[in-house]
Amino acid sequence: MLLAIDCGNTNTVFSIWDGESFLCTWRIATDHKRTADEYYVWLSSLMQLHRLEVNISQAIISSTVPRVVFNLRVLCNRYYDCRPYVVGKPDCALPHAPRVDQPASVGPDRLVNTHGAFDRHGGDLIVVDFGTATTFDVVDSDGAYIGGVIAPGVNLSLEALHMAAAALPHVDITLPEKVIGTNTVACIQSGVYWGYIGLVEGIVRQIRAERDRPMKVVATGGLAPLFEQGTEVFDAVEDDLTMHGLVLIFDHNRRLESA
């Protein structure tokens, strides 16, 4: 079975793929100091809790935090006796090479999302990922990543607002009942929520105008369902897009090896 690992700036997600579906998906805070042994204890405990008896023999990793990759490699080598593919490394081929100025500098998560979205929706896409940063990835008609936009993430903006203005409290993002807030918390929630709705709709509009063609919009990330409630710009919301993309890249490399 395949262990797919998506390491982001905030959280790291582990999923087990049996060849047809994901048996389970678990999330842990990203910490570059966490050792391979700690990962294994955590994973094996969850497997026992869910009464999963699986034989992991293959792995693929996507990581936006380079310092975490070493211990994830050790986890796969030591406990699952396999050498993982790492997206972005020379020995991990992509189904469609990115067409940008510096391909090696593109975040692995963005490349993975590109391939996952293209497989499900075809080309001419905008993939909006609500993560630590809010990213917009543009997928060409042939599936290649051709660039995008990076904006501050929602929670990052809330934290920055709280830290920069001593009198403003830290609040959780939610869909406000009204646009006009009648207290400080409601005002902040409205500003952030509708501000990001405006940001997403505005950037999508500009990308479509620049590309001068119809383009579908696919949203992913933990906050995507929340923002879907405030706009009709999304054609689809996919919570497993990154994991789907990792499976596709893994299968692509296996086919190349067996050819």
PDB file of C-alpha atoms in Angstrom:
ATOM      1  CA  MET A   1       0.000   0.000   0.000  1.00  0.00           C
ATOM      2  CA  LEU A   2       0.994   3.601  -0.574  1.00  0.00           C
ATOM      3  CA  LEU A   3       1.663   6.171   2.132  1.00  0.00           C
ATOM      4  CA  ALA A   4       1.060   9.673   0.747  1.00  0.00           C
ATOM      5  CA  ILE A   5       2.430  12.558   2.809  1.00  0.00           C
ATOM      6  CA  ASP A   6       1.639  16.235   2.240  1.00  0.00           C
ATOM      7  CA  CYS A   7       3.734  18.496   4.473  1.00  0.00           C
ATOM      8  CA  GLY A   8       2.568  22.110   4.614  1.00  0.00           C
ATOM      9  CA  ASN A   9       3.780  25.048   6.643  1.00  0.00           C
ATOM     10  CA  THR A  10       1.106  24.502   9.301  1.00  0.00           C
ATOM     11  CA  ASN A  11       0.028  20.857   9.121  1.00  0.00           C
ATOM     12  CA  THR A  12       1.269  17.576   7.683  1.00  0.00           C
ATOM     13  CA  VAL A  13      -1.295  15.141   6.277  1.00  0.00           C
ATOM     14  CA  PHE A  14      -0.788  11.366   6.001  1.00  0.00           C
ATOM     15  CA  SER A  15      -3.068   9.185   3.867  1.00  0.00           C
ATOM     16  CA  ILE A  16      -3.000   5.463   3.111  1.00  0.00           C
ATOM     17  CA  TRP A  17      -4.006   4.493  -0.445  1.00  0.00           C
ATOM     18  CA  ASP A  18      -4.945   0.884  -1.160  1.00  0.00           C
ATOM     19  CA  GLY A  19      -5.010   1.231  -4.944  1.00  0.00           C
ATOM     20  CA  GLU A  20      -8.674   2.192  -5.159  1.00  0.00           C
ATOM     21  CA  SER A  21      -9.424   4.554  -2.296  1.00  0.00           C
ATOM     22  CA  PHE A  22      -7.927   6.260   0.743  1.00  0.00           C
ATOM     23  CA  LEU A  23      -8.381   4.060   3.798  1.00  0.00           C
ATOM     24  CA  CYS A  24      -7.672   6.883   6.230  1.00  0.00           C
ATOM     25  CA  THR A  25      -6.319  10.413   6.451  1.00  0.00           C
ATOM     26  CA  TRP A  26      -4.648  11.911   9.514  1.00  0.00           C
ATOM     27  CA  ARG A  27      -3.237  15.343  10.276  1.00  0.00           C
ATOM     28  CA  ILE A  28      -0.438  16.477  12.588  1.00  0.00           C
ATOM     29  CA  ALA A  29       1.179  19.865  13.249  1.00  0.00           C
ATOM     30  CA  THR A  30       4.283  20.413  11.121  1.00  0.00           C
ATOM     31  CA  ASP A  31       7.429  20.408  13.240  1.00  0.00           C
ATOM     32  CA  HIS A  32      10.886  20.004  11.708  1.00  0.00           C
ATOM     33  CA  LYS A  33      12.190  18.688  15.050  1.00  0.00           C
ATOM     34  CA  ARG A  34       9.847  15.687  15.037  1.00  0.00           C
ATOM     35  CA  THR A  35      11.864  12.502  14.494  1.00  0.00           C
ATOM     36  CA  ALA A  36      11.123   9.489  12.315  1.00  0.00           C
ATOM     37  CA  ASP A  37      10.549   7.435  15.461  1.00  0.00           C
ATOM     38  CA  GLU A  38       7.946   9.909  16.720  1.00  0.00           C
ATOM     39  CA  TYR A  39       6.156   9.832  13.368  1.00  0.00           C
ATOM     40  CA  TYR A  40       6.058   6.042  13.481  1.00  0.00           C
ATOM     41  CA  VAL A  41       4.716   5.856  17.040  1.00  0.00           C
ATOM     42  CA  TRP A  42       1.993   8.350  16.148  1.00  0.00           C
ATOM     43  CA  LEU A  43       1.054   6.592  12.900  1.00  0.00           C
ATOM     44  CA  SER A  44       1.088   3.064  14.324  1.00  0.00           C
ATOM     45  CA  SER A  45      -1.029   4.182  17.291  1.00  0.00           C
ATOM     46  CA  LEU A  46      -3.659   5.634  14.970  1.00  0.00           C
ATOM     47  CA  MET A  47      -3.658   2.488  12.856  1.00  0.00           C
ATOM     48  CA  GLN A  48      -4.251   0.376  15.950  1.00  0.00           C
ATOM     49  CA  LEU A  49      -6.990   2.725  17.111  1.00  0.00           C
ATOM     50  CA  HIS A  50      -8.776   2.340  13.762  1.00  0.00           C
ATOM     51  CA  ARG A  51      -8.001  -1.408  13.663  1.00  0.00           C
ATOM     52  CA  LEU A  52      -6.159  -1.090  10.376  1.00  0.00           C
ATOM     53  CA  GLU A  53      -3.858  -3.916   9.401  1.00  0.00           C
ATOM     54  CA  VAL A  54      -1.978  -2.609   6.377  1.00  0.00           C
ATOM     55  CA  ASN A  55       1.359  -3.329   4.760  1.00  0.00           C
ATOM     56  CA  ILE A  56       2.863  -0.031   3.628  1.00  0.00           C
ATOM     57  CA  SER A  57       5.536  -0.705   1.040  1.00  0.00           C
ATOM     58  CA  GLN A  58       5.586   2.505  -1.020  1.00  0.00           C
ATOM     59  CA  ALA A  59       5.548   6.234  -0.274  1.00  0.00           C
ATOM     60  CA  ILE A  60       5.460   9.668  -1.866  1.00  0.00           C
ATOM     61  CA  ILE A  61       6.116  13.010  -0.175  1.00  0.00           C
ATOM     62  CA  SER A  62       5.270  16.597  -1.024  1.00  0.00           C
ATOM     63  CA  SER A  63       6.736  19.188   1.330  1.00  0.00           C
ATOM     64  CA  THR A  64       6.899  22.969   1.433  1.00  0.00           C
ATOM     65  CA  VAL A  65       9.178  22.708   4.493  1.00  0.00           C
ATOM     66  CA  PRO A  66      12.560  21.328   3.342  1.00  0.00           C
ATOM     67  CA  ARG A  67      13.836  20.591   6.857  1.00  0.00           C
ATOM     68  CA  VAL A  68      11.013  18.116   7.467  1.00  0.00           C
ATOM     69  CA  VAL A  69      11.807  15.946   4.446  1.00  0.00           C
ATOM     70  CA  PHE A  70      14.851  14.228   5.981  1.00  0.00           C
ATOM     71  CA  ASN A  71      12.942  12.687   8.888  1.00  0.00           C
ATOM     72  CA  LEU A  72      10.047  11.713   6.618  1.00  0.00           C
ATOM     73  CA  ARG A  73      12.536   9.913   4.367  1.00  0.00           C
ATOM     74  CA  VAL A  74      13.975   8.137   7.396  1.00  0.00           C
ATOM     75  CA  LEU A  75      10.455   7.118   8.456  1.00  0.00           C
ATOM     76  CA  CYS A  76       9.842   5.462   5.090  1.00  0.00           C
ATOM     77  CA  ASN A  77      13.285   3.832   4.912  1.00  0.00           C
ATOM     78  CA  ARG A  78      13.478   2.581   8.495  1.00  0.00           C
ATOM     79  CA  TYR A  79       9.928   1.458   9.196  1.00  0.00           C
ATOM     80  CA  TYR A  80       8.421   0.727   5.774  1.00  0.00           C
ATOM     81  CA  ASP A  81      11.557  -0.406   3.944  1.00  0.00           C
ATOM     82  CA  CYS A  82      10.952   1.845   0.942  1.00  0.00           C
ATOM     83  CA  ARG A  83      12.569   4.807  -0.757  1.00  0.00           C
ATOM     84  CA  PRO A  84       9.916   7.514  -1.127  1.00  0.00           C
ATOM     85  CA  TYR A  85       9.413   9.696  -4.152  1.00  0.00           C
ATOM     86  CA  VAL A  86       9.769  13.370  -3.205  1.00  0.00           C
ATOM     87  CA  VAL A  87       7.931  15.832  -5.446  1.00  0.00           C
ATOM     88  CA  GLY A  88      10.291  18.504  -6.719  1.00  0.00           C
ATOM     89  CA  LYS A  89      13.371  16.285  -6.635  1.00  0.00           C
ATOM     90  CA  PRO A  90      15.041  15.319  -9.949  1.00  0.00           C
ATOM     91  CA  ASP A  91      14.204  11.630  -9.548  1.00  0.00           C
ATOM     92  CA  CYS A  92      10.467  12.333  -9.220  1.00  0.00           C
ATOM     93  CA  ALA A  93       9.036  12.992 -12.676  1.00  0.00           C
ATOM     94  CA  LEU A  94       5.885  15.024 -13.251  1.00  0.00           C
ATOM     95  CA  PRO A  95       3.180  14.140 -15.794  1.00  0.00           C
ATOM     96  CA  HIS A  96       3.338  17.706 -17.133  1.00  0.00           C
ATOM     97  CA  ALA A  97       6.420  19.894 -16.752  1.00  0.00           C
ATOM     98  CA  PRO A  98       5.693  23.421 -15.435  1.00  0.00           C
ATOM     99  CA  ARG A  99       6.209  26.290 -17.864  1.00  0.00           C
ATOM    100  CA  VAL A 100       7.469  29.123 -15.656  1.00  0.00           C
ATOM    101  CA  ASP A 101      10.695  31.128 -15.286  1.00  0.00           C
ATOM    102  CA  GLN A 102      12.140  28.992 -12.478  1.00  0.00           C
ATOM    103  CA  PRO A 103      10.401  25.585 -12.354  1.00  0.00           C
ATOM    104  CA  ALA A 104      12.530  24.380  -9.429  1.00  0.00           C
ATOM    105  CA  SER A 105      11.233  27.207  -7.234  1.00  0.00           C
ATOM    106  CA  VAL A 106       7.546  26.288  -7.570  1.00  0.00           C
ATOM    107  CA  GLY A 107       6.073  24.897  -4.352  1.00  0.00           C
ATOM    108  CA  PRO A 108       5.576  21.122  -4.603  1.00  0.00           C
ATOM    109  CA  ASP A 109       2.036  21.431  -3.246  1.00  0.00           C
ATOM    110  CA  ARG A 110       1.109  23.702  -6.133  1.00  0.00           C
ATOM    111  CA  LEU A 111       2.416  21.220  -8.693  1.00  0.00           C
ATOM    112  CA  VAL A 112       0.573  18.374  -6.994  1.00  0.00           C
ATOM    113  CA  ASN A 113      -2.694  20.333  -6.941  1.00  0.00           C
ATOM    114  CA  THR A 114      -2.231  21.162 -10.614  1.00  0.00           C
ATOM    115  CA  HIS A 115      -2.061  17.500 -11.619  1.00  0.00           C
ATOM    116  CA  GLY A 116      -4.919  16.476  -9.348  1.00  0.00           C
ATOM    117  CA  ALA A 117      -7.206  19.186 -10.685  1.00  0.00           C
ATOM    118  CA  PHE A 118      -6.305  18.537 -14.337  1.00  0.00           C
ATOM    119  CA  ASP A 119      -7.084  14.837 -13.962  1.00  0.00           C
ATOM    120  CA  ARG A 120     -10.562  15.589 -12.622  1.00  0.00           C
ATOM    121  CA  HIS A 121     -11.535  18.723 -14.537  1.00  0.00           C
ATOM    122  CA  GLY A 122      -9.350  18.995 -17.627  1.00  0.00           C
ATOM    123  CA  GLY A 123      -7.339  22.047 -18.613  1.00  0.00           C
ATOM    124  CA  ASP A 124      -7.856  25.817 -18.406  1.00  0.00           C
ATOM    125  CA  LEU A 125      -8.233  25.835 -14.626  1.00  0.00           C
ATOM    126  CA  ILE A 126      -7.609  28.107 -11.675  1.00  0.00           C
ATOM    127  CA  VAL A 127      -6.892  26.171  -8.483  1.00  0.00           C
ATOM    128  CA  VAL A 128      -7.455  28.223  -5.319  1.00  0.00           C
ATOM    129  CA  ASP A 129      -5.823  26.728  -2.232  1.00  0.00           C
ATOM    130  CA  PHE A 130      -6.751  28.175   1.173  1.00  0.00           C
ATOM    131  CA  GLY A 131      -3.646  27.225   3.138  1.00  0.00           C
ATOM    132  CA  THR A 132      -1.072  29.150   5.149  1.00  0.00           C
ATOM    133  CA  ALA A 133      -0.946  31.273   2.004  1.00  0.00           C
ATOM    134  CA  THR A 134      -3.888  31.664  -0.360  1.00  0.00           C
ATOM    135  CA  THR A 135      -2.571  30.551  -3.737  1.00  0.00           C
ATOM    136  CA  PHE A 136      -4.011  30.687  -7.237  1.00  0.00           C
ATOM    137  CA  ASP A 137      -2.507  28.163  -9.654  1.00  0.00           C
ATOM    138  CA  VAL A 138      -3.194  28.446 -13.362  1.00  0.00           C
ATOM    139  CA  VAL A 139      -3.371  25.203 -15.354  1.00  0.00           C
ATOM    140  CA  ASP A 140      -3.011  25.348 -19.145  1.00  0.00           C
ATOM    141  CA  SER A 141      -5.135  23.358 -21.583  1.00  0.00           C
ATOM    142  CA  ASP A 142      -2.542  20.548 -21.664  1.00  0.00           C
ATOM    143  CA  GLY A 143      -2.257  20.259 -17.861  1.00  0.00           C
ATOM    144  CA  ALA A 144       0.943  22.255 -17.381  1.00  0.00           C
ATOM    145  CA  TYR A 145       1.322  24.687 -14.493  1.00  0.00           C
ATOM    146  CA  ILE A 146       1.984  28.095 -16.067  1.00  0.00           C
ATOM    147  CA  GLY A 147       2.068  30.428 -13.056  1.00  0.00           C
ATOM    148  CA  GLY A 148      -0.220  31.935 -10.494  1.00  0.00           C
ATOM    149  CA  VAL A 149      -0.708  34.276  -7.566  1.00  0.00           C
ATOM    150  CA  ILE A 150       0.308  34.102  -3.894  1.00  0.00           C
ATOM    151  CA  ALA A 151      -1.614  36.110  -1.283  1.00  0.00           C
ATOM    152  CA  PRO A 152      -1.420  36.019   2.543  1.00  0.00           C
ATOM    153  CA  GLY A 153      -3.473  33.231   4.071  1.00  0.00           C
ATOM    154  CA  VAL A 154      -6.664  33.914   6.004  1.00  0.00           C
ATOM    155  CA  ASN A 155      -5.381  32.847   9.421  1.00  0.00           C
ATOM    156  CA  LEU A 156      -2.071  34.586   8.780  1.00  0.00           C
ATOM    157  CA  SER A 157      -3.941  37.835   8.131  1.00  0.00           C
ATOM    158  CA  LEU A 158      -5.993  37.439  11.299  1.00  0.00           C
ATOM    159  CA  GLU A 159      -2.839  36.816  13.344  1.00  0.00           C
ATOM    160  CA  ALA A 160      -1.058  39.803  11.813  1.00  0.00           C
ATOM    161  CA  LEU A 161      -4.034  42.066  12.557  1.00  0.00           C
ATOM    162  CA  HIS A 162      -4.120  40.913  16.168  1.00  0.00           C
ATOM    163  CA  MET A 163      -0.369  41.363  16.649  1.00  0.00           C
ATOM    164  CA  ALA A 164      -0.150  44.772  14.979  1.00  0.00           C
ATOM    165  CA  ALA A 165      -3.125  46.336  16.754  1.00  0.00           C
ATOM    166  CA  ALA A 166      -2.977  45.786  20.518  1.00  0.00           C
ATOM    167  CA  ALA A 167      -6.619  46.731  21.069  1.00  0.00           C
ATOM    168  CA  LEU A 168      -7.971  44.206  18.562  1.00  0.00           C
ATOM    169  CA  PRO A 169      -8.764  40.683  19.811  1.00  0.00           C
ATOM    170  CA  HIS A 170      -7.846  37.437  18.094  1.00  0.00           C
ATOM    171  CA  VAL A 171     -10.953  36.022  16.397  1.00  0.00           C
ATOM    172  CA  ASP A 172     -11.870  32.898  14.465  1.00  0.00           C
ATOM    173  CA  ILE A 173     -12.929  33.196  10.854  1.00  0.00           C
ATOM    174  CA  THR A 174     -16.604  32.474  10.189  1.00  0.00           C
ATOM    175  CA  LEU A 175     -19.415  33.514   7.864  1.00  0.00           C
ATOM    176  CA  PRO A 176     -20.826  36.746   9.371  1.00  0.00           C
ATOM    177  CA  GLU A 177     -24.573  37.111   9.772  1.00  0.00           C
ATOM    178  CA  LYS A 178     -24.345  40.646   8.376  1.00  0.00           C
ATOM    179  CA  VAL A 179     -21.726  42.651   6.503  1.00  0.00           C
ATOM    180  CA  ILE A 180     -21.981  45.569   8.906  1.00  0.00           C
ATOM    181  CA  GLY A 181     -20.627  44.462  12.263  1.00  0.00           C
ATOM    182  CA  THR A 182     -22.031  45.963  15.469  1.00  0.00           C
ATOM    183  CA  ASN A 183     -19.080  45.004  17.679  1.00  0.00           C
ATOM    184  CA  THR A 184     -15.326  44.677  17.236  1.00  0.00           C
ATOM    185  CA  VAL A 185     -15.277  40.905  16.732  1.00  0.00           C
ATOM    186  CA  ALA A 186     -18.081  41.025  14.162  1.00  0.00           C
ATOM    187  CA  CYS A 187     -16.359  43.879  12.328  1.00  0.00           C
ATOM    188  CA  ILE A 188     -13.102  41.916  12.065  1.00  0.00           C
ATOM    189  CA  GLN A 189     -14.859  38.736  10.966  1.00  0.00           C
ATOM    190  CA  SER A 190     -16.800  40.615   8.307  1.00  0.00           C
ATOM    191  CA  GLY A 191     -13.718  42.442   7.059  1.00  0.00           C
ATOM    192  CA  VAL A 192     -11.657  39.282   6.729  1.00  0.00           C
ATOM    193  CA  TYR A 193     -14.403  37.077   5.303  1.00  0.00           C
ATOM    194  CA  TRP A 194     -15.803  39.479   2.740  1.00  0.00           C
ATOM    195  CA  GLY A 195     -12.350  40.892   2.091  1.00  0.00           C
ATOM    196  CA  TYR A 196     -11.151  37.453   1.015  1.00  0.00           C
ATOM    197  CA  ILE A 197     -14.277  36.857  -1.036  1.00  0.00           C
ATOM    198  CA  GLY A 198     -13.460  40.094  -2.866  1.00  0.00           C
ATOM    199  CA  LEU A 199      -9.823  39.059  -3.222  1.00  0.00           C
ATOM    200  CA  VAL A 200     -10.713  35.670  -4.710  1.00  0.00           C
ATOM    201  CA  GLU A 201     -13.341  37.022  -7.092  1.00  0.00           C
ATOM    202  CA  GLY A 202     -11.093  39.887  -8.174  1.00  0.00           C
ATOM    203  CA  ILE A 203      -8.026  37.750  -8.869  1.00  0.00           C
ATOM    204  CA  VAL A 204     -10.085  35.132 -10.701  1.00  0.00           C
ATOM    205  CA  ARG A 205     -11.627  37.876 -12.833  1.00  0.00           C
ATOM    206  CA  GLN A 206      -8.204  39.296 -13.723  1.00  0.00           C
ATOM    207  CA  ILE A 207      -6.750  35.868 -14.571  1.00  0.00           C
ATOM    208  CA  ARG A 208      -9.691  35.104 -16.840  1.00  0.00           C
ATOM    209  CA  ALA A 209      -9.305  38.476 -18.551  1.00  0.00           C
ATOM    210  CA  GLU A 210      -5.570  37.940 -19.057  1.00  0.00           C
ATOM    211  CA  ARG A 211      -6.071  34.420 -20.414  1.00  0.00           C
ATOM    212  CA  ASP A 212      -9.058  35.576 -22.499  1.00  0.00           C
ATOM    213  CA  ARG A 213     -10.853  32.237 -22.306  1.00  0.00           C
ATOM    214  CA  PRO A 214     -13.347  30.424 -20.060  1.00  0.00           C
ATOM    215  CA  MET A 215     -11.639  28.936 -17.012  1.00  0.00           C
ATOM    216  CA  LYS A 216     -13.065  26.702 -14.302  1.00  0.00           C
ATOM    217  CA  VAL A 217     -12.202  27.439 -10.681  1.00  0.00           C
ATOM    218  CA  VAL A 218     -11.455  24.607  -8.255  1.00  0.00           C
ATOM    219  CA  ALA A 219     -11.041  25.360  -4.543  1.00  0.00           C
ATOM    220  CA  THR A 220      -9.206  23.258  -1.981  1.00  0.00           C
ATOM    221  CA  GLY A 221      -7.845  23.638   1.551  1.00  0.00           C
ATOM    222  CA  GLY A 222      -9.524  23.546   4.940  1.00  0.00           C
ATOM    223  CA  LEU A 223     -11.331  26.871   4.586  1.00  0.00           C
ATOM    224  CA  ALA A 224     -12.609  26.289   1.047  1.00  0.00           C
ATOM    225  CA  PRO A 225     -16.092  25.038   2.129  1.00  0.00           C
ATOM    226  CA  LEU A 226     -16.503  28.114   4.340  1.00  0.00           C
ATOM    227  CA  PHE A 227     -15.711  30.574   1.546  1.00  0.00           C
ATOM    228  CA  GLU A 228     -17.832  28.620  -0.911  1.00  0.00           C
ATOM    229  CA  GLN A 229     -20.849  29.846   1.064  1.00  0.00           C
ATOM    230  CA  GLY A 230     -20.113  33.457   0.136  1.00  0.00           C
ATOM    231  CA  THR A 231     -19.434  33.242  -3.605  1.00  0.00           C
ATOM    232  CA  GLU A 232     -20.485  31.453  -6.779  1.00  0.00           C
ATOM    233  CA  VAL A 233     -17.052  31.690  -8.377  1.00  0.00           C
ATOM    234  CA  PHE A 234     -16.085  28.080  -7.533  1.00  0.00           C
ATOM    235  CA  ASP A 235     -17.062  25.322  -9.954  1.00  0.00           C
ATOM    236  CA  ALA A 236     -15.915  22.651  -7.505  1.00  0.00           C
ATOM    237  CA  VAL A 237     -14.549  22.281  -3.975  1.00  0.00           C
ATOM    238  CA  GLU A 238     -12.204  19.312  -3.409  1.00  0.00           C
ATOM    239  CA  ASP A 239     -10.892  18.386   0.018  1.00  0.00           C
ATOM    240  CA  ASP A 240      -8.635  15.557  -1.219  1.00  0.00           C
ATOM    241  CA  LEU A 241      -7.118  17.291  -4.250  1.00  0.00           C
ATOM    242  CA  THR A 242      -3.518  17.195  -3.013  1.00  0.00           C
ATOM    243  CA  MET A 243      -3.670  13.532  -2.059  1.00  0.00           C
ATOM    244  CA  HIS A 244      -5.236  12.676  -5.409  1.00  0.00           C
ATOM    245  CA  GLY A 245      -2.409  14.522  -7.148  1.00  0.00           C
ATOM    246  CA  LEU A 246       0.203  12.625  -5.121  1.00  0.00           C
ATOM    247  CA  VAL A 247      -1.284   9.287  -6.182  1.00  0.00           C
ATOM    248  CA  LEU A 248      -1.224  10.391  -9.839  1.00  0.00           C
ATOM    249  CA  ILE A 249       2.437  11.432  -9.642  1.00  0.00           C
ATOM    250  CA  PHE A 250       3.331   8.178  -7.904  1.00  0.00           C
ATOM    251  CA  ASP A 251       1.570   6.119 -10.599  1.00  0.00           C
ATOM    252  CA  HIS A 252       3.304   8.160 -13.315  1.00  0.00           C
ATOM    253  CA  ASN A 253       6.736   7.372 -11.888  1.00  0.00           C
ATOM    254  CA  ARG A 254       5.939   3.685 -11.468  1.00  0.00           C
ATOM    255  CA  ARG A 255       4.901   3.486 -15.112  1.00  0.00           C
ATOM    256  CA  LEU A 256       8.155   5.164 -16.181  1.00  0.00           C
ATOM    257  CA  GLU A 257      10.177   2.679 -14.133  1.00  0.00           C
ATOM    258  CA  SER A 258       8.396  -0.327 -15.596  1.00  0.00           C
ATOM    259  CA  ALA A 259       8.538   0.923 -19.200  1.00  0.00           C
TER     260      ALA A 259
END
